[in-house]
Structures are given as C-alpha cells and as structure tokens.
Coordinates of C-alpha atoms in Angstrom, one line a residue:
M1 CA 72.9 12.4 -20.2
S2 CA 73.6 8.6 -19.9
A3 CA 69.8 8.0 -20.5
R4 CA 70.2 10.1 -23.7
L5 CA 73.3 8.1 -24.8
L6 CA 71.3 4.8 -24.3
Q7 CA 68.5 6.1 -26.5
Q8 CA 70.9 7.3 -29.2
T9 CA 72.5 3.8 -29.2
R10 CA 69.1 2.2 -29.4
D11 CA 68.2 4.5 -32.4
L12 CA 71.4 3.5 -34.1
L13 CA 70.6 -0.2 -33.6
E14 CA 67.2 0.4 -35.2
A15 CA 68.9 2.0 -38.1
A16 CA 71.3 -0.9 -38.4
A17 CA 68.4 -3.4 -38.3
D18 CA 66.7 -1.6 -41.2
H19 CA 69.9 -1.9 -43.3
Y20 CA 70.4 -5.6 -42.4
A21 CA 66.8 -6.6 -43.4
G22 CA 67.0 -10.1 -44.8
D23 CA 70.2 -11.1 -43.0
A24 CA 68.9 -13.4 -40.2
L25 CA 72.3 -13.8 -38.5
A26 CA 73.0 -10.1 -38.3
L27 CA 69.5 -9.4 -37.1
E28 CA 69.9 -12.0 -34.3
R29 CA 73.2 -10.3 -33.2
I30 CA 71.5 -6.9 -33.2
R31 CA 68.7 -8.2 -31.1
G32 CA 71.4 -9.4 -28.6
M33 CA 72.9 -5.9 -28.6
R34 CA 69.5 -4.4 -27.8
D35 CA 69.0 -6.9 -25.0
R36 CA 72.5 -6.0 -23.6
L37 CA 71.5 -2.3 -23.3
E38 CA 68.5 -3.3 -21.1
E39 CA 70.4 -5.8 -19.0
P40 CA 72.4 -4.9 -15.8
L41 CA 76.1 -4.2 -16.3
R42 CA 78.2 -7.3 -16.9
V43 CA 81.3 -7.6 -14.7
A44 CA 83.6 -10.6 -15.3
I45 CA 85.7 -12.0 -12.5
A46 CA 88.9 -13.2 -14.1
G47 CA 92.4 -14.3 -13.1
M48 CA 94.9 -17.1 -12.9
V49 CA 94.0 -20.6 -11.5
K50 CA 93.5 -20.6 -7.8
A51 CA 93.5 -16.8 -7.6
G52 CA 90.2 -16.9 -5.6
K53 CA 87.7 -15.8 -8.2
S54 CA 84.8 -18.0 -6.9
T55 CA 85.6 -17.0 -3.3
L56 CA 85.4 -13.3 -4.2
L57 CA 82.1 -13.8 -6.1
N58 CA 80.6 -15.6 -3.0
A59 CA 81.7 -12.7 -0.8
I60 CA 80.0 -10.2 -3.1
I61 CA 76.7 -12.1 -3.3
G62 CA 76.8 -13.1 0.3
E63 CA 76.1 -16.8 -0.2
E64 CA 78.1 -19.8 -1.3
V65 CA 76.7 -20.1 -4.8
A66 CA 79.9 -20.3 -6.8
P67 CA 81.8 -23.6 -6.7
T68 CA 85.3 -23.2 -5.2
D69 CA 86.6 -26.8 -5.6
A70 CA 88.4 -28.1 -8.7
G71 CA 85.4 -29.8 -10.1
E72 CA 84.1 -29.8 -13.7
C73 CA 81.9 -26.7 -13.2
T74 CA 85.0 -24.5 -12.5
R75 CA 86.0 -25.2 -16.1
V76 CA 83.0 -23.5 -17.7
I77 CA 81.7 -19.9 -17.7
I78 CA 79.0 -19.3 -15.2
W79 CA 76.8 -16.2 -15.2
Y80 CA 75.1 -15.1 -11.9
R81 CA 72.1 -12.8 -12.4
H82 CA 69.1 -11.8 -10.4
G83 CA 66.0 -13.9 -10.4
A84 CA 62.8 -14.1 -8.4
T85 CA 63.5 -17.7 -7.6
P86 CA 66.7 -19.9 -7.7
R87 CA 67.2 -21.4 -11.1
I88 CA 70.1 -23.0 -13.0
T89 CA 70.2 -23.3 -16.8
M90 CA 72.9 -25.0 -18.9
Q91 CA 73.2 -23.6 -22.4
L92 CA 75.0 -25.9 -24.8
R93 CA 77.0 -24.9 -27.9
D94 CA 74.5 -26.6 -30.2
G95 CA 71.8 -24.1 -29.1
E96 CA 69.9 -26.4 -26.7
S97 CA 69.2 -25.5 -23.0
Q98 CA 68.7 -27.7 -20.0
S99 CA 67.5 -27.0 -16.5
L100 CA 69.8 -28.3 -13.8
P101 CA 68.7 -29.4 -10.3
I102 CA 69.3 -27.1 -7.4
R103 CA 71.1 -28.8 -4.5
R104 CA 72.8 -27.3 -1.5
I105 CA 75.2 -29.3 0.7
D106 CA 76.4 -27.8 3.9
G107 CA 75.2 -24.4 2.7
R108 CA 77.0 -24.6 -0.6
L109 CA 75.2 -24.7 -4.0
Q110 CA 76.1 -27.8 -6.0
I111 CA 76.1 -27.5 -9.8
E112 CA 76.0 -30.9 -11.5
L113 CA 76.7 -31.0 -15.2
G114 CA 75.1 -34.4 -15.7
E115 CA 76.4 -36.1 -18.9
A116 CA 77.5 -32.9 -20.5
T117 CA 81.2 -32.1 -20.8
P118 CA 82.7 -28.6 -20.4
D119 CA 83.6 -28.6 -24.1
E120 CA 79.9 -28.9 -25.0
I121 CA 78.7 -26.1 -22.7
E122 CA 78.5 -22.5 -23.9
R123 CA 77.6 -21.2 -20.4
I124 CA 75.7 -21.9 -17.2
V125 CA 73.3 -19.2 -16.0
V126 CA 72.5 -19.1 -12.3
E127 CA 69.5 -16.9 -11.4
W128 CA 69.5 -16.1 -7.7
P129 CA 67.3 -13.9 -5.5
S130 CA 70.1 -11.7 -4.2
S131 CA 69.7 -7.9 -4.0
R132 CA 73.4 -7.6 -4.9
L133 CA 72.6 -9.0 -8.3
R134 CA 69.9 -6.5 -9.2
D135 CA 72.2 -4.0 -10.8
V136 CA 75.1 -6.2 -12.0
T137 CA 75.6 -9.5 -13.6
L138 CA 78.7 -11.3 -12.3
I139 CA 80.5 -13.7 -14.6
D140 CA 82.8 -16.4 -13.2
T141 CA 85.4 -17.4 -15.7
P142 CA 87.8 -20.4 -15.8
G143 CA 91.3 -19.8 -14.6
I144 CA 93.8 -18.2 -17.0
G145 CA 97.1 -20.1 -17.2
S146 CA 95.6 -23.5 -16.6
L147 CA 97.6 -26.6 -17.4
S148 CA 94.7 -27.3 -19.8
T149 CA 95.1 -25.0 -22.8
D150 CA 91.4 -25.5 -23.6
I151 CA 90.3 -24.0 -20.3
S152 CA 92.6 -21.0 -20.7
A153 CA 91.5 -20.5 -24.3
R154 CA 87.8 -20.6 -23.2
S155 CA 88.3 -17.6 -20.8
A156 CA 90.5 -15.7 -23.3
S157 CA 88.1 -16.1 -26.2
F158 CA 85.1 -15.0 -24.0
L159 CA 86.8 -11.9 -22.5
A160 CA 89.1 -10.8 -25.3
P161 CA 87.8 -12.3 -28.6
E162 CA 89.9 -11.6 -31.7
T163 CA 87.1 -10.5 -34.1
S164 CA 84.3 -9.3 -31.9
A165 CA 83.5 -7.3 -28.8
S166 CA 84.0 -8.7 -25.3
S167 CA 81.0 -10.2 -23.7
A168 CA 81.9 -8.3 -20.5
D169 CA 81.6 -4.6 -19.9
A170 CA 84.2 -4.5 -17.2
I171 CA 86.6 -6.9 -15.5
V172 CA 87.7 -7.4 -11.9
Y173 CA 91.1 -9.2 -12.4
L174 CA 92.4 -11.3 -9.5
T175 CA 96.0 -12.2 -9.0
R176 CA 98.1 -13.5 -6.1
H177 CA 101.3 -11.8 -7.5
M178 CA 101.3 -9.7 -10.6
H179 CA 103.2 -11.7 -13.3
S180 CA 103.9 -11.1 -17.0
A181 CA 101.0 -13.5 -17.8
D182 CA 98.6 -11.2 -15.9
L183 CA 99.8 -8.2 -17.7
G184 CA 99.5 -10.0 -21.0
F185 CA 95.9 -10.9 -20.4
L186 CA 94.9 -7.4 -19.3
S187 CA 96.7 -6.0 -22.4
A188 CA 94.6 -8.3 -24.6
F189 CA 91.4 -7.2 -22.9
H190 CA 92.5 -3.6 -23.5
D191 CA 93.6 -4.2 -27.1
P192 CA 92.6 -1.2 -29.2
A193 CA 92.2 -3.5 -32.2
V194 CA 89.3 -5.2 -30.3
T195 CA 87.9 -2.0 -28.7
P196 CA 88.5 1.0 -31.0
S197 CA 86.7 3.4 -28.6
R198 CA 88.9 2.0 -25.9
T199 CA 88.7 2.7 -22.2
V200 CA 90.4 1.4 -19.1
N201 CA 87.7 -0.7 -17.6
A202 CA 89.5 -3.2 -15.4
I203 CA 90.4 -3.3 -11.7
A204 CA 93.3 -5.4 -10.4
V205 CA 92.9 -7.2 -7.1
L206 CA 95.5 -8.9 -4.9
S207 CA 93.0 -11.5 -3.9
R208 CA 94.9 -13.5 -1.2
A209 CA 96.5 -10.6 0.5
D210 CA 96.5 -12.2 3.9
E211 CA 99.1 -14.8 2.5
I212 CA 101.5 -12.0 1.7
G213 CA 102.2 -11.5 5.4
A214 CA 102.1 -15.2 6.2
G215 CA 98.7 -14.8 7.9
R216 CA 99.9 -12.2 10.4
I217 CA 97.2 -9.9 11.7
D218 CA 98.9 -7.0 10.0
A219 CA 99.1 -8.8 6.6
L220 CA 96.8 -6.4 4.8
L221 CA 99.0 -3.5 5.8
S222 CA 101.9 -5.1 4.0
A223 CA 99.7 -5.9 1.1
R224 CA 98.6 -2.3 0.8
G225 CA 102.2 -1.3 0.4
I226 CA 102.7 -3.8 -2.5
A227 CA 99.4 -2.6 -4.1
E228 CA 100.7 1.0 -4.0
R229 CA 103.8 0.0 -5.8
Y230 CA 101.8 -1.8 -8.5
R231 CA 99.4 1.2 -8.7
N232 CA 102.3 3.4 -9.6
D233 CA 103.8 1.0 -12.1
G234 CA 103.4 2.6 -15.6
T235 CA 102.5 -0.6 -17.4
L236 CA 99.8 -1.7 -15.0
R237 CA 98.5 1.8 -14.6
S238 CA 97.7 1.9 -18.3
L239 CA 95.6 -1.3 -18.0
A240 CA 93.8 -1.1 -14.6
L241 CA 92.0 1.8 -12.9
D242 CA 93.3 0.8 -9.5
V243 CA 94.9 -2.1 -7.5
V244 CA 93.3 -3.1 -4.2
P245 CA 94.3 -5.9 -1.8
I246 CA 91.7 -8.2 -0.2
A247 CA 91.5 -11.3 2.0
G248 CA 88.9 -13.0 -0.1
L249 CA 88.5 -16.1 2.1
L250 CA 87.9 -14.0 5.2
A251 CA 85.3 -11.9 3.3
Q252 CA 83.4 -15.0 2.1
S253 CA 83.4 -16.5 5.6
A254 CA 82.3 -13.3 7.2
R255 CA 79.3 -13.0 4.8
T256 CA 78.3 -16.6 5.5
L257 CA 79.2 -16.9 9.2
R258 CA 77.3 -19.6 10.9
E259 CA 76.2 -19.7 14.6
H260 CA 78.2 -22.8 15.5
E261 CA 81.3 -21.2 13.9
F262 CA 80.8 -18.1 16.0
D263 CA 80.5 -20.2 19.2
A264 CA 83.8 -21.9 18.4
L265 CA 85.5 -18.6 17.7
L266 CA 84.1 -17.2 20.9
R267 CA 85.6 -20.1 22.9
L268 CA 88.9 -19.6 21.1
A269 CA 89.0 -15.9 21.9
R270 CA 88.2 -16.4 25.6
L271 CA 91.2 -18.6 26.1
G272 CA 94.0 -17.2 28.2
R273 CA 96.5 -15.1 26.3
T274 CA 99.3 -17.7 26.5
A275 CA 97.1 -20.6 25.4
R276 CA 95.5 -18.6 22.6
E277 CA 98.8 -17.5 21.2
R278 CA 100.1 -21.0 21.4
M279 CA 97.1 -22.3 19.5
L280 CA 97.4 -19.7 16.7
V281 CA 101.1 -19.8 16.2
S282 CA 100.8 -22.3 13.2
V283 CA 98.5 -24.5 11.3
D284 CA 100.0 -27.7 12.8
R285 CA 99.6 -26.4 16.3
F286 CA 96.0 -25.4 15.7
V287 CA 94.8 -28.8 14.3
R288 CA 96.7 -31.0 16.8
T289 CA 94.4 -33.6 18.4
D290 CA 95.3 -32.5 22.0
A291 CA 95.5 -28.8 21.4
L292 CA 92.1 -27.6 22.5
P293 CA 89.7 -30.1 24.1
D294 CA 86.8 -27.6 24.0
I295 CA 86.8 -27.6 20.2
P296 CA 87.0 -31.1 18.5
P297 CA 89.8 -31.5 15.9
E298 CA 87.3 -31.9 13.0
E299 CA 85.7 -28.6 13.9
R300 CA 89.1 -26.9 14.1
T301 CA 90.0 -28.3 10.7
R302 CA 86.8 -26.9 9.3
L303 CA 87.3 -23.5 10.9
L304 CA 90.8 -23.4 9.3
E305 CA 89.4 -24.2 5.9
R306 CA 86.8 -21.5 6.2
F307 CA 88.8 -18.7 7.8
G308 CA 92.5 -19.5 7.3
M309 CA 95.0 -18.5 10.0
F310 CA 94.6 -14.8 9.2
G311 CA 90.9 -15.0 9.7
L312 CA 91.2 -17.0 13.0
R313 CA 93.6 -14.5 14.4
M314 CA 91.5 -11.6 13.2
A315 CA 88.3 -13.1 14.7
A316 CA 89.9 -13.7 18.1
A317 CA 91.3 -10.1 18.2
S318 CA 87.9 -8.6 17.0
I319 CA 85.9 -10.6 19.7
R320 CA 88.3 -9.4 22.4
A321 CA 87.9 -5.9 21.1
G322 CA 84.2 -6.0 21.8
H323 CA 82.5 -7.6 18.8
E324 CA 80.9 -10.3 20.9
D325 CA 77.8 -11.2 18.8
A326 CA 77.7 -13.0 15.5
S327 CA 76.4 -10.0 13.5
A328 CA 78.9 -7.5 14.8
L329 CA 81.8 -10.0 14.3
A330 CA 80.7 -10.7 10.7
D331 CA 80.6 -7.0 9.9
E332 CA 84.0 -6.4 11.4
L333 CA 85.6 -9.3 9.6
Y334 CA 84.1 -8.2 6.3
R335 CA 85.5 -4.7 6.9
R336 CA 88.9 -6.0 7.8
S337 CA 89.0 -8.1 4.7
G338 CA 89.3 -5.1 2.4
M339 CA 86.1 -5.9 0.6
D340 CA 84.4 -2.6 1.4
E341 CA 87.1 -0.8 -0.5
L342 CA 86.8 -3.1 -3.5
V343 CA 82.9 -2.9 -3.6
H344 CA 83.1 0.9 -3.3
L345 CA 85.6 1.1 -6.1
V346 CA 83.6 -1.2 -8.4
G347 CA 80.5 0.9 -7.6
G348 CA 82.2 4.2 -8.2
Q349 CA 84.1 3.2 -11.4
F350 CA 81.7 0.7 -13.0
R351 CA 78.2 0.8 -11.6
S352 CA 78.0 4.6 -11.8
R353 CA 79.1 4.4 -15.5
A354 CA 76.9 1.3 -16.3
D355 CA 75.0 2.9 -19.1
V356 CA 78.1 4.4 -20.7
L357 CA 80.0 1.1 -20.5
K358 CA 77.1 -0.8 -21.9
S359 CA 76.8 1.7 -24.8
S360 CA 80.5 1.5 -25.5
S361 CA 80.3 -2.3 -25.6
V362 CA 77.3 -2.3 -27.9
L363 CA 78.9 0.2 -30.3
T364 CA 82.1 -1.9 -30.4
A365 CA 80.0 -5.0 -31.2
L366 CA 78.1 -3.2 -33.9
R367 CA 81.3 -1.9 -35.5
A368 CA 82.6 -5.5 -35.5
L369 CA 79.4 -6.7 -37.2
I370 CA 79.7 -4.1 -39.9
V371 CA 83.3 -5.2 -40.6
E372 CA 82.4 -8.9 -40.6
R373 CA 79.1 -8.6 -42.6
P374 CA 79.1 -5.2 -44.3
P375 CA 75.7 -4.0 -45.5
S376 CA 75.1 -1.7 -48.5
A377 CA 75.1 1.3 -46.1
A378 CA 78.2 0.3 -44.2
G379 CA 79.8 3.7 -44.6
F380 CA 76.7 5.5 -43.2
L381 CA 76.5 3.2 -40.2
A382 CA 80.3 3.4 -39.5
G383 CA 80.0 7.2 -39.7
A384 CA 77.1 7.3 -37.3
I385 CA 79.0 5.3 -34.8
E386 CA 82.0 7.7 -35.1
R387 CA 79.7 10.7 -34.7
L388 CA 78.0 9.2 -31.6
E389 CA 81.4 8.4 -30.0
A390 CA 82.8 11.8 -30.8
N391 CA 79.9 13.8 -29.5
A392 CA 78.7 11.7 -26.5
H393 CA 80.5 13.4 -23.6
E394 CA 80.6 10.4 -21.4
L395 CA 82.3 8.3 -24.1
R396 CA 84.8 11.2 -24.7
E397 CA 85.6 11.2 -21.0
L398 CA 86.4 7.5 -21.1
A399 CA 88.5 7.9 -24.3
V400 CA 90.5 10.8 -22.7
L401 CA 91.0 8.7 -19.5
A402 CA 92.3 5.8 -21.6
A403 CA 94.7 8.1 -23.5
A404 CA 96.0 9.7 -20.3
R405 CA 96.8 6.2 -18.9
T406 CA 98.4 5.0 -22.1
S407 CA 99.7 7.2 -24.9
G408 CA 99.3 10.5 -22.9
I409 CA 97.3 13.6 -23.7
G410 CA 100.1 16.0 -24.4
L411 CA 100.0 17.8 -21.1
P412 CA 102.5 18.0 -18.2
R413 CA 102.2 15.4 -15.5
E414 CA 100.5 17.6 -12.9
Q415 CA 97.8 18.8 -15.4
S416 CA 97.3 15.3 -16.8
E417 CA 96.7 14.0 -13.3
D418 CA 94.3 16.8 -12.6
A419 CA 92.4 16.0 -15.9
E420 CA 92.2 12.3 -15.0
R421 CA 90.6 13.1 -11.6
L422 CA 88.1 15.6 -13.0
I423 CA 86.9 13.2 -15.7
G424 CA 86.4 10.4 -13.1
G425 CA 89.7 8.5 -12.9
S426 CA 89.4 8.4 -9.1
G427 CA 85.6 8.0 -9.0
T428 CA 82.6 9.6 -10.6
D429 CA 81.0 11.2 -7.6
L430 CA 81.4 15.0 -7.3
P431 CA 83.9 15.0 -4.3
S432 CA 86.1 12.4 -5.9
R433 CA 86.3 14.4 -9.2
L434 CA 87.1 17.6 -7.3
G435 CA 89.6 15.9 -5.0
L436 CA 87.6 16.7 -1.8
D437 CA 86.5 14.6 1.1
A438 CA 83.2 12.9 0.9
D439 CA 81.7 15.2 3.5
A440 CA 82.8 18.4 1.8
S441 CA 80.2 21.2 2.2
A442 CA 78.2 22.6 -0.8
E443 CA 80.2 25.8 -0.6
E444 CA 83.5 23.9 -0.9
L445 CA 82.3 21.8 -3.8
H446 CA 81.0 24.8 -5.7
G447 CA 84.2 26.7 -5.0
A448 CA 86.4 23.9 -6.2
A449 CA 84.3 23.3 -9.3
T450 CA 84.3 27.0 -10.2
E451 CA 88.1 27.2 -9.8
A452 CA 88.6 24.0 -11.9
L453 CA 86.5 25.6 -14.7
R454 CA 88.4 28.8 -14.6
R455 CA 91.7 26.9 -14.6
W456 CA 90.9 24.7 -17.5
R457 CA 89.2 27.4 -19.6
A458 CA 92.5 29.4 -19.4
L459 CA 94.5 26.3 -20.3
A460 CA 92.2 25.4 -23.2
G461 CA 92.7 28.9 -24.7
S462 CA 96.5 28.4 -25.0
P463 CA 97.7 28.5 -28.6
L464 CA 100.6 26.2 -27.7
L465 CA 98.5 23.1 -27.3
D466 CA 98.8 20.3 -29.8
R467 CA 95.8 18.6 -31.2
A468 CA 95.7 15.8 -28.5
A469 CA 96.0 18.3 -25.7
A470 CA 93.4 20.7 -27.2
E471 CA 90.9 17.8 -27.5
A472 CA 91.6 16.7 -23.9
C473 CA 91.1 20.2 -22.6
D474 CA 87.8 20.5 -24.5
V475 CA 86.5 17.4 -22.8
V476 CA 87.7 18.6 -19.3
V477 CA 86.2 22.0 -19.8
R478 CA 82.9 20.6 -20.6
T479 CA 83.1 18.3 -17.6
C480 CA 84.0 21.3 -15.4
E481 CA 80.9 23.1 -16.6
S482 CA 78.8 20.2 -15.5
L483 CA 80.6 20.0 -12.2
V484 CA 79.8 23.7 -11.5
V485 CA 76.2 23.2 -12.2
A486 CA 76.1 19.9 -10.3
A487 CA 77.6 21.7 -7.2
G488 CA 74.9 24.4 -7.4
P489 CA 71.6 24.4 -5.5
E490 CA 69.6 22.3 -7.9
S491 CA 72.4 19.9 -9.1
V492 CA 71.0 20.0 -12.7
G493 CA 72.7 21.3 -15.8
R494 CA 71.2 22.0 -19.2
R495 CA 73.9 19.9 -21.0
G496 CA 75.8 18.5 -18.1
V497 CA 75.4 15.1 -16.5
R498 CA 73.8 15.0 -13.1
L499 CA 76.6 14.2 -10.6
A500 CA 75.6 13.1 -7.1
L501 CA 77.1 15.0 -4.2
R502 CA 77.6 11.6 -2.5
A503 CA 79.0 8.4 -4.0
E504 CA 76.5 6.1 -5.8
P505 CA 75.7 3.0 -3.8
A506 CA 78.0 0.1 -4.7
M507 CA 77.0 -3.2 -6.3
G508 CA 73.5 -4.3 -5.1
G509 CA 73.0 -1.0 -3.3
G510 CA 69.8 0.0 -5.0
Q511 CA 68.6 1.4 -8.3
Q512 CA 70.6 4.1 -10.1
R513 CA 69.1 7.6 -10.0
E514 CA 67.6 8.8 -13.2
D515 CA 68.5 12.1 -14.7
P516 CA 65.8 14.7 -14.1
R517 CA 64.3 16.4 -17.1
D518 CA 65.3 20.0 -17.9
D519 CA 63.3 22.5 -16.0
R520 CA 65.0 25.9 -16.0
E521 CA 62.1 28.0 -14.6
G522 CA 63.2 29.9 -11.5
E523 CA 66.8 28.8 -11.8
P524 CA 69.4 31.0 -10.0
A525 CA 71.1 33.7 -12.0
E526 CA 74.4 32.0 -11.4
H527 CA 73.4 29.0 -13.5
E528 CA 72.1 31.3 -16.3
R529 CA 75.4 33.2 -16.3
L530 CA 77.5 30.0 -16.5
D531 CA 75.4 28.6 -19.3
E532 CA 75.8 31.9 -21.2
E533 CA 79.5 31.7 -20.7
A534 CA 79.5 28.1 -21.9
E535 CA 77.7 29.1 -25.1
L536 CA 80.1 31.9 -25.8
G537 CA 83.1 29.7 -25.0
H538 CA 82.0 26.9 -27.4
G539 CA 80.2 28.6 -30.2
E540 CA 83.2 28.5 -32.5
E541 CA 84.5 25.4 -34.2
R542 CA 86.4 22.9 -32.1
E543 CA 87.7 19.4 -32.4
G544 CA 85.5 16.5 -31.1
G545 CA 82.3 16.8 -33.1
R546 CA 81.2 20.4 -32.4
R547 CA 80.1 22.4 -35.4
R548 CA 81.0 26.0 -36.3
D549 CA 77.5 27.2 -35.6
G550 CA 77.6 25.8 -32.0
V551 CA 75.1 23.0 -32.7
H552 CA 76.2 19.6 -31.5
D553 CA 76.2 16.7 -33.9
E554 CA 74.7 14.6 -31.1
D555 CA 71.4 16.5 -31.5
R556 CA 71.0 15.1 -35.0
D557 CA 68.4 12.4 -35.5
L558 CA 69.6 8.9 -36.4
D559 CA 66.6 8.3 -38.6
P560 CA 67.7 5.6 -41.1
A561 CA 65.7 7.4 -43.8
R562 CA 68.5 10.0 -43.8
A563 CA 71.0 7.4 -44.9
P564 CA 72.6 8.2 -48.2
A565 CA 72.0 6.1 -51.2
P566 CA 74.3 3.0 -51.4
V567 CA 77.6 3.9 -52.8
D568 CA 79.3 1.8 -55.4
Q569 CA 82.2 0.2 -53.5
E570 CA 84.3 0.1 -56.7
R571 CA 84.3 3.8 -57.1

C-alpha cells in the first residue's frame, strides 16, 4: 500500500505541475518535492548545544565523519547521504556550489569552510560510502539554545519553518535533561499550523545518560528510570513517540575502536582488582603521571576523551567477563551503550514508515505552496490533497496516532492505548502491533489479530460513539483486517498493507521489502471469508472518505484533466 500512496502523491504533483505551468518558481519547488519522494528518508539530529548530536551521528554511521569540536562547521547544517565515493559539497545561499577537500586527521574527517562564513552557507552535503546511509539521510543541525541567536534560528527555521514544510521527515531530538526549551522546540516541530496532517514523528533521546549516574557502571539503569518518567509525562508523550537513554560517547568509541586502544584497555583490565579500582575511582586519579607506568599519561588522557569514565569502567568489566578480542569488546560496548535500542526504535517507527512519512512531508509542502502561490485551480488541488489524506490508510493511521497522543480520540484510556498499539504506536511490525513477543508463533499472531478484529468491530458498531471515536474505530478496524490477513499463511491482503512477521531491519540494514502484487488464486477460504466480511462491514457510508456505494475515493484517478473549470474567486 505504501507504494500505491507514493504513486498517488506523484500523480498529484503531476497535476499540480500542469496547473502551475508558466510559474518557474513553483515548478522548481514541485521538482524538489518529486525528488524528495525518490530520496531516502530524511532524519534530522537536533538538540541543545553540547547534547551530543555529532557523536550520535558518528555512532550510527560507524565512522568519525561528523565534527564534534566547537569549530565553524558545527554552526552549519550538514547532510550525510550515501555516495559511491567520499565527496563534500558546500552549497551557498546565492545558489553556487563548491567542492571541499577531503582530509582525515587521526581518523576524523575534517571539514574546512575556506573563506566562506556560516551565514553564507545554505548546507554542506557529505556523501559517504556507508551502508548505514543507503536507506536514510542524516542531517546534523546546529545546537538549539546557542548563545548566538543566529545559530539557533538557523536550526529552528530549517526544522520548523513558519510558512513551509519542514525539510526533515522525522527528528531524533537529543537532550541531557528535558527542559522547557526542549519541549518548546518539539512543540514547534509538531505545530499543526505547519503540518496540518500532523503526526508524532520525533524520538527523544537522553544522549549522555552515563553522566546521570556520575559515570558509574550502572548509570544506564538509573537513566532508564528517568526515561520512563519522561515517557509517561503527558506533555512529552504528545510530542515524541518514545524516550530512550544512550551513552553516545561510548557508542561512537565502540564503533571506531582502534587496536592500540584495545591493547591499552586490555592492560587496564588485567591489573589487580585493588590497583584497577584505584585507577578508575576518578578522572584525576586516572590521568595522574605516576598512576600507571604501563600506559603513558598522554595515552590515558586520550582514552579518557574517547571513552569517558563510564566507558573505561565498562570496558574493563567487559574484558574481564570474557570479551577479550577487539571485535567482541566493540560489539559488547555498543550494546551496553543503549544504541541498539535506539536504532531498533528508529527502524521500527521511521524507516518502516519511510514512504508514508515522505508522502506526508510532500503533501504538506504542496499545501504550503498552494497557500503561498495559489493557482487558478487552487480549490481542486487542495481538495485532492484532502481526499488523498482522508483515504490513504497509512496517513489516517498517523493522524489517529497523533490525535491519541494529543487531543484524544474519545475513547477510554485502555481502549485508546490498545488503538495506539494496533496502529503502530509501539512499532509497525506485526508482533509489536499485537502486543506479542518477537518470536510469537504464527498461530499466536493469527489468534491475536482475529481477536483484535472481533473486539474493534464490536466497538465500532456502538451507537454511543462520538464522531472522533467513530473515525478512530474505523481506522483501527481496517488495520485489524490487514493484521488478520498479514498473520495468515501468505501474509498478503487485498486492501491491507503487508506487515512483516519480524521487525524491519533498522537504519542501514538493507532495502525495504516491496509489496507483492495481488494474486488471489488458490488463496485459503479463511482469507476469502474475511474479505467478504470486510466488504459487508464497510459497504455503507462512513466517515473518512468512504462512499455509500463501498467504493473508496482513493481509487479515483488524479488526472488533471478532471479538474473543474477555474472558479471566479469573487463569487
């Protein structure tokens, strides 16, 4: 179904281009929207100054390509996308582009702006041959809340512009402690005035979680408790899908562990217990000149910069637990950093919905263009956008999820939480939607899906529901129909989306599966019965774009020739 949504969005852009013939600026923006549909999902890394954005980005890519110092390049927006060979391009605000040299010092990529100032730069694009960038474009943004108002404004205008759609499809927002400024920024990104078909498409990250416990080896356990409190906070819950703690510095260092660093960590771990604990009691003790003759003071200082006290303690404990080669240690430290949970969450919430989020962003951008530069057929185009949003089930799911997290959907808490989970609030794979373990059997999945469909069909038939609740139930019922078919032997539904029995791979984990074409020959009788029930249950008129005769508006062609004649705006 997501492939169909993309095609419908493309058709709508073609119709818009016909009606904007002669308007060069509008046509250029429409071309940009077309390109956006074909590009990987855009995920922005945002947050306050010193929140660890570049460190997190390096941990995801697996190389130190994002600058982490306080240099000039941390004041500009940098896009990281996949390329066959390394290449850096600086795009200036006046439309010119310049290629920048590629230099690495001590394993770190150095981005030199030359004579250009940050105010003159629109963006820097880094193309890098990393498999983790094949399916997602990562965007590193300047810190929010900087002492320089220009720097903060640059990030705010990029991520939450006042008069147009955001350039990012989703956000990973980093914070050390959740403050009112963080909530204010997330609210702006989620502002319904900017995104009318709004959805909750942000994840909050406690990015320096190891500092919460003063670098103790159990620091992440304390951080998880704090994240749980944030997760249950009503205000933050309406703005972010989840809150996860990570030790970003440890994750970056684990992904880029060098052999000489492993040798030093090995020597540290093999000290006697008393000597080792004395060394790791504090930063001052660790870097003392006479503390450890086997590891020179300069090397210890560098280890401290790379791993922090939490990472050094974790590395020593992991080596003594049996991870005695560099590869095993790197994997263990990465797992201990909390990054696996974040990458899985981003994959489940963003990457698996990439086509839907891209279509949503493009429709929002097109709506903004129509308002800013209305063509003669503005009413037709605006109506086409509304029909597409109302009838595309994936977009309706996101709209219901946003409503459940914000204004509510008119249902009791238990039923609202059940609806959230079923429409993908906890992940879009089949077990997550049904509230089952990832290794649940096919029989368990099918049974849970069938029970959910029965439960929500009964609820949808209640005459006591108000309009918001009835519309939400309609969406959940259609989702449940798809879940039942997805849990069946062939995992394909006539109108349902294909939902994998296992979670989609996370960022950089390979290409997305494509929806198979309809082929109903030889399909089990159970599927035929469910489809017949679905037709009987939805043949009558309902809210959300379904017609009285049972035909979906989404099946209509978006041929621009069907546009009505221009209407006199004065009438």
